[in-house]
């Protein structure tokens, strides 16, 4: 139901200087650290993007394995629900909260050359985070059954029992991922981006390895039983992968922070500042987690398979957000914290980042809407995942994609607020965003659940439902229904609300006459042309195998988008066009060399 939020309520706009943050007189601060606050975040974004690219490619590989070995039916619902419930930990205590509270303060200490204080701050935050995480993991194990019963009361008994079993195992794995987010924060502050964002590859590979191993052992077993056993093994892959994702970052953290001292010292002034920011950020992320649970609860009221289909669509939907929005936002956050006393520099960095994010994400939205059937089919359609489920996931993905630009841009705008010391703002509007997304979703989802995909075509089954859930018999009839499309449309409406409020909030914080703007308007011609061409190609390439049709369609539409976007004045479009020209020149040169050799 969206990824972040911001309120329009006014807060003081004066930037938070290090003196105000730490309560330490200026003449006692060490300022002998490297003065590179104006360093371009381009290299950092590239490294983050490379790491995220590897992790997301491995994540797609994991989803391919889930679709093939577990599927999008009853067991798929249990697996996806079990992975969502423990993410309470990741959303409450993970990267989002640490980005708002820990990273800006730690980055300032490093920038000021106060290495000893930085090491003690990092150690205290880790100690407190580890204690809280351990307690939540224990509570999750004990309360797994009540949690599942509370959130998914309409699940069948066998699906609910499997979900409880998986939840208990996965809680431990997500706990390790929270600790990995602490390591990521430390490495980002030292401008070491690649390892922390590539580390999730291990998490994904562990799950795939466990699923493949389970299939090799039980491939002759009844398919329903085999899917359940594979899901159980995948849960243990979550645990091992989470532990390895944390441990692989520890050596570099220790090398960069030789003064690291683990403690529970919450009385230090800098720790107090982190905790003061941690609370509001925790509330904001708590609302986001409520949003995830609302999605889960509402999907649990729909026909069987809705939870799994929603999960598959979200994984693909978040791919461009992760590659383009998170890479820019993550690399820019430490730099924004360093530039908080220079609003003009911060605005320039923000505008550049929005242009870069918008250029790539806008094409992603166009591709998901017009070519989504080819993309989903090429990625997932095999094993337990059939063609009707491909159409189901495509519709959900297309509905989400209508708000993709807003969701992606909000990541960077929210970081601008964090850098300006506004950690409370996101918590306020998040409540409104969740309520709006849920309200729109409830109004639409039962109506869409009246429609099902049958042999690739969308047809209405039975009476048209408005604010009325299907009966238990209808929910269990095995039809591939579209109720989750309503939830995705609710998320889109909320995403645009969030984006609009966030733009005006940043304008207020930075005392700008006009809000910063994304590149969507300047790229309208390129986007519309790519959309029309994408629709034609999706129809014309249908006879070809999906693994051929999808990449061909993406390359052609992407090329047209880049060529037409070159004259838009968006720097990222010019960069992409130059890159494409160099690539074509290399291909041409290689072809000529080959011909001369022959």
CSV table of N, CA, C and O in Angstrom, one decimal, residues 465-521:
chain,number,residue,atom,x,y,z
A,465,UNK,N,-20.0,-8.6,-7.3
A,465,UNK,CA,-19.9,-8.3,-5.9
A,465,UNK,C,-19.5,-6.9,-5.7
A,465,UNK,O,-18.5,-6.4,-6.3
A,466,UNK,N,-20.2,-6.2,-4.8
A,466,UNK,CA,-19.8,-4.9,-4.3
A,466,UNK,C,-19.8,-4.9,-2.8
A,466,UNK,O,-20.8,-5.1,-2.2
A,467,UNK,N,-18.6,-4.7,-2.2
A,467,UNK,CA,-18.4,-4.7,-0.8
A,467,UNK,C,-19.0,-6.0,-0.2
A,467,UNK,O,-19.4,-6.0,1.0
A,468,UNK,N,-18.9,-7.1,-0.9
A,468,UNK,CA,-19.4,-8.3,-0.4
A,468,UNK,C,-18.4,-9.4,-0.8
A,468,UNK,O,-18.2,-9.7,-2.0
A,469,UNK,N,-17.8,-10.1,0.2
A,469,UNK,CA,-16.8,-11.1,-0.1
A,469,UNK,C,-17.5,-12.4,-0.7
A,469,UNK,O,-18.7,-12.6,-0.6
A,470,UNK,N,-16.7,-13.1,-1.4
A,470,UNK,CA,-17.1,-14.4,-2.0
A,470,UNK,C,-17.4,-15.4,-0.8
A,470,UNK,O,-16.9,-15.3,0.3
A,471,UNK,N,-18.3,-16.3,-1.1
A,471,UNK,CA,-18.5,-17.4,-0.1
A,471,UNK,C,-17.3,-18.3,0.0
A,471,UNK,O,-16.4,-18.3,-0.9
A,472,UNK,N,-17.3,-19.1,1.0
A,472,UNK,CA,-16.2,-20.0,1.2
A,472,UNK,C,-16.0,-21.0,0.0
A,472,UNK,O,-14.9,-21.3,-0.4
A,473,UNK,N,-17.2,-21.4,-0.5
A,473,UNK,CA,-17.1,-22.3,-1.7
A,473,UNK,C,-16.5,-21.6,-2.9
A,473,UNK,O,-15.7,-22.2,-3.6
A,474,UNK,N,-16.9,-20.4,-3.1
A,474,UNK,CA,-16.4,-19.6,-4.3
A,474,UNK,C,-14.9,-19.4,-4.1
A,474,UNK,O,-14.1,-19.4,-5.0
A,475,UNK,N,-14.5,-19.1,-2.9
A,475,UNK,CA,-13.1,-18.8,-2.6
A,475,UNK,C,-12.2,-20.0,-2.9
A,475,UNK,O,-11.0,-19.9,-3.2
A,476,UNK,N,-12.8,-21.2,-2.7
A,476,UNK,CA,-12.0,-22.4,-2.8
A,476,UNK,C,-12.2,-23.1,-4.1
A,476,UNK,O,-11.8,-24.3,-4.2
A,477,UNK,N,-12.9,-22.5,-5.1
A,477,UNK,CA,-13.2,-23.2,-6.3
A,477,UNK,C,-12.1,-23.3,-7.3
A,477,UNK,O,-12.2,-23.9,-8.3
A,478,UNK,N,-10.9,-22.8,-6.9
A,478,UNK,CA,-9.7,-22.9,-7.8
A,478,UNK,C,-9.6,-22.0,-8.9
A,478,UNK,O,-8.6,-22.0,-9.7
A,479,UNK,N,-10.6,-21.1,-9.1
A,479,UNK,CA,-10.5,-20.1,-10.2
A,479,UNK,C,-9.5,-19.0,-9.9
A,479,UNK,O,-9.2,-18.7,-8.8
A,480,UNK,N,-8.8,-18.6,-11.0
A,480,UNK,CA,-7.8,-17.6,-10.9
A,480,UNK,C,-8.4,-16.2,-10.9
A,480,UNK,O,-8.6,-15.6,-12.0
A,481,UNK,N,-8.8,-15.6,-9.8
A,481,UNK,CA,-9.6,-14.4,-9.7
A,481,UNK,C,-8.7,-13.2,-9.6
A,481,UNK,O,-7.5,-13.3,-9.2
A,482,UNK,N,-9.3,-12.0,-9.8
A,482,UNK,CA,-8.5,-10.8,-9.9
A,482,UNK,C,-8.8,-9.8,-8.8
A,482,UNK,O,-8.5,-8.6,-8.9
A,483,UNK,N,-9.2,-10.3,-7.6
A,483,UNK,CA,-9.5,-9.4,-6.5
A,483,UNK,C,-8.3,-8.5,-6.1
A,483,UNK,O,-8.5,-7.4,-5.7
A,484,UNK,N,-7.1,-9.1,-6.2
A,484,UNK,CA,-5.9,-8.3,-5.7
A,484,UNK,C,-5.7,-7.1,-6.6
A,484,UNK,O,-4.9,-6.2,-6.2
A,485,UNK,N,-6.3,-7.0,-7.8
A,485,UNK,CA,-6.1,-5.8,-8.6
A,485,UNK,C,-6.7,-4.6,-7.9
A,485,UNK,O,-6.1,-3.5,-7.9
A,486,UNK,N,-7.8,-4.8,-7.2
A,486,UNK,CA,-8.4,-3.7,-6.4
A,486,UNK,C,-7.4,-3.2,-5.3
A,486,UNK,O,-7.3,-2.0,-5.1
A,487,UNK,N,-6.7,-4.1,-4.7
A,487,UNK,CA,-5.7,-3.7,-3.6
A,487,UNK,C,-4.6,-2.9,-4.3
A,487,UNK,O,-4.1,-1.9,-3.7
A,488,UNK,N,-4.1,-3.3,-5.4
A,488,UNK,CA,-3.1,-2.6,-6.1
A,488,UNK,C,-3.5,-1.2,-6.5
A,488,UNK,O,-2.7,-0.2,-6.4
A,489,UNK,N,-4.7,-1.0,-7.0
A,489,UNK,CA,-5.2,0.3,-7.4
A,489,UNK,C,-5.3,1.2,-6.1
A,489,UNK,O,-5.0,2.4,-6.2
A,490,UNK,N,-5.7,0.6,-5.0
A,490,UNK,CA,-5.7,1.4,-3.8
A,490,UNK,C,-4.3,1.9,-3.4
A,490,UNK,O,-4.1,3.1,-3.0
A,491,UNK,N,-3.3,1.1,-3.6
A,491,UNK,CA,-1.9,1.5,-3.4
A,491,UNK,C,-1.5,2.6,-4.3
A,491,UNK,O,-0.8,3.5,-3.9
A,492,UNK,N,-1.9,2.5,-5.6
A,492,UNK,CA,-1.6,3.6,-6.5
A,492,UNK,C,-2.1,4.9,-6.1
A,492,UNK,O,-1.4,6.0,-6.2
A,493,UNK,N,-3.4,5.0,-5.7
A,493,UNK,CA,-4.0,6.2,-5.3
A,493,UNK,C,-3.2,6.8,-4.1
A,493,UNK,O,-2.9,8.0,-4.1
A,494,UNK,N,-2.9,6.0,-3.2
A,494,UNK,CA,-2.2,6.4,-2.0
A,494,UNK,C,-0.8,6.9,-2.3
A,494,UNK,O,-0.3,7.8,-1.7
A,495,UNK,N,-0.1,6.2,-3.3
A,495,UNK,CA,1.2,6.6,-3.7
A,495,UNK,C,1.3,8.0,-4.2
A,495,UNK,O,2.2,8.8,-3.9
A,496,UNK,N,0.3,8.4,-5.0
A,496,UNK,CA,0.3,9.8,-5.6
A,496,UNK,C,-0.1,10.8,-4.5
A,496,UNK,O,0.5,11.9,-4.5
A,497,UNK,N,-0.9,10.4,-3.6
A,497,UNK,CA,-1.2,11.4,-2.5
A,497,UNK,C,0.1,11.6,-1.7
A,497,UNK,O,0.5,12.8,-1.4
A,498,UNK,N,0.8,10.5,-1.4
A,498,UNK,CA,2.1,10.7,-0.6
A,498,UNK,C,3.1,11.5,-1.4
A,498,UNK,O,3.7,12.4,-0.8
A,499,UNK,N,3.2,11.3,-2.7
A,499,UNK,CA,4.2,12.1,-3.5
A,499,UNK,C,3.9,13.6,-3.5
A,499,UNK,O,4.7,14.4,-3.3
A,500,UNK,N,2.6,13.9,-3.6
A,500,UNK,CA,2.2,15.3,-3.7
A,500,UNK,C,2.5,16.0,-2.3
A,500,UNK,O,3.0,17.1,-2.3
A,501,UNK,N,2.1,15.4,-1.2
A,501,UNK,CA,2.4,16.0,0.1
A,501,UNK,C,3.9,16.1,0.3
A,501,UNK,O,4.4,17.1,0.8
A,502,UNK,N,4.6,15.1,-0.1
A,502,UNK,CA,6.1,15.0,0.1
A,502,UNK,C,6.8,16.2,-0.6
A,502,UNK,O,7.7,16.8,-0.1
A,503,UNK,N,6.4,16.4,-1.9
A,503,UNK,CA,7.0,17.5,-2.6
A,503,UNK,C,6.8,18.8,-1.9
A,503,UNK,O,7.8,19.7,-1.8
A,504,UNK,N,5.6,19.1,-1.4
A,504,UNK,CA,5.4,20.4,-0.8
A,504,UNK,C,6.1,20.4,0.6
A,504,UNK,O,6.5,21.5,1.0
A,505,UNK,N,6.2,19.3,1.2
A,505,UNK,CA,6.9,19.3,2.5
A,505,UNK,C,8.4,19.6,2.3
A,505,UNK,O,9.0,20.4,3.1
A,506,UNK,N,9.0,19.1,1.3
A,506,UNK,CA,10.4,19.4,1.0
A,506,UNK,C,10.6,20.9,0.6
A,506,UNK,O,11.5,21.5,1.0
A,507,UNK,N,9.6,21.4,-0.2
A,507,UNK,CA,9.7,22.8,-0.5
A,507,UNK,C,9.6,23.7,0.7
A,507,UNK,O,10.4,24.6,0.9
A,508,UNK,N,8.8,23.3,1.7
A,508,UNK,CA,8.7,24.1,2.9
A,508,UNK,C,10.0,24.0,3.7
A,508,UNK,O,10.6,25.0,4.2
A,509,UNK,N,10.6,22.8,3.9
A,509,UNK,CA,11.8,22.6,4.7
A,509,UNK,C,13.0,23.3,4.1
A,509,UNK,O,13.8,23.8,4.8
A,510,UNK,N,13.0,23.4,2.7
A,510,UNK,CA,14.1,24.0,2.1
A,510,UNK,C,13.9,25.5,1.7
A,510,UNK,O,14.7,26.1,1.0
A,511,UNK,N,12.7,25.9,2.0
A,511,UNK,CA,12.3,27.3,1.8
A,511,UNK,C,12.3,27.7,0.3
A,511,UNK,O,12.9,28.7,-0.1
A,512,UNK,N,11.7,26.8,-0.5
A,512,UNK,CA,11.7,27.0,-1.9
A,512,UNK,C,10.4,27.6,-2.3
A,512,UNK,O,9.3,27.3,-1.7
A,513,UNK,N,10.4,28.5,-3.4
A,513,UNK,CA,9.1,29.1,-3.8
A,513,UNK,C,8.3,28.0,-4.6
A,513,UNK,O,7.1,28.0,-4.5
A,514,UNK,N,8.9,27.1,-5.3
A,514,UNK,CA,8.2,26.1,-6.0
A,514,UNK,C,8.7,24.7,-5.6
A,514,UNK,O,9.9,24.6,-5.3
A,515,UNK,N,7.9,23.7,-5.6
A,515,UNK,CA,8.3,22.4,-5.2
A,515,UNK,C,9.3,21.8,-6.3
A,515,UNK,O,9.2,22.2,-7.5
A,516,UNK,N,10.2,21.0,-5.9
A,516,UNK,CA,11.0,20.3,-6.9
A,516,UNK,C,10.1,19.4,-7.8
A,516,UNK,O,9.0,19.0,-7.4
A,517,UNK,N,10.5,19.2,-9.0
A,517,UNK,CA,9.6,18.4,-9.9
A,517,UNK,C,10.4,17.3,-10.6
A,517,UNK,O,11.6,17.4,-10.8
A,518,UNK,N,9.6,16.3,-10.9
A,518,UNK,CA,10.2,15.1,-11.6
A,518,UNK,C,10.2,15.4,-13.1
A,518,UNK,O,9.7,16.4,-13.6
A,519,UNK,N,10.7,14.4,-13.9
A,519,UNK,CA,10.9,14.6,-15.3
A,519,UNK,C,9.7,14.1,-16.1
A,519,UNK,O,9.8,14.0,-17.4
A,520,UNK,N,8.6,13.6,-15.5
A,520,UNK,CA,7.6,12.9,-16.2
A,520,UNK,C,7.0,13.8,-17.3
A,520,UNK,O,6.8,13.3,-18.5
A,521,UNK,N,6.7,15.1,-17.1
A,521,UNK,CA,6.1,15.9,-18.1
A,521,UNK,C,7.1,16.1,-19.3
A,521,UNK,O,6.6,16.1,-20.5
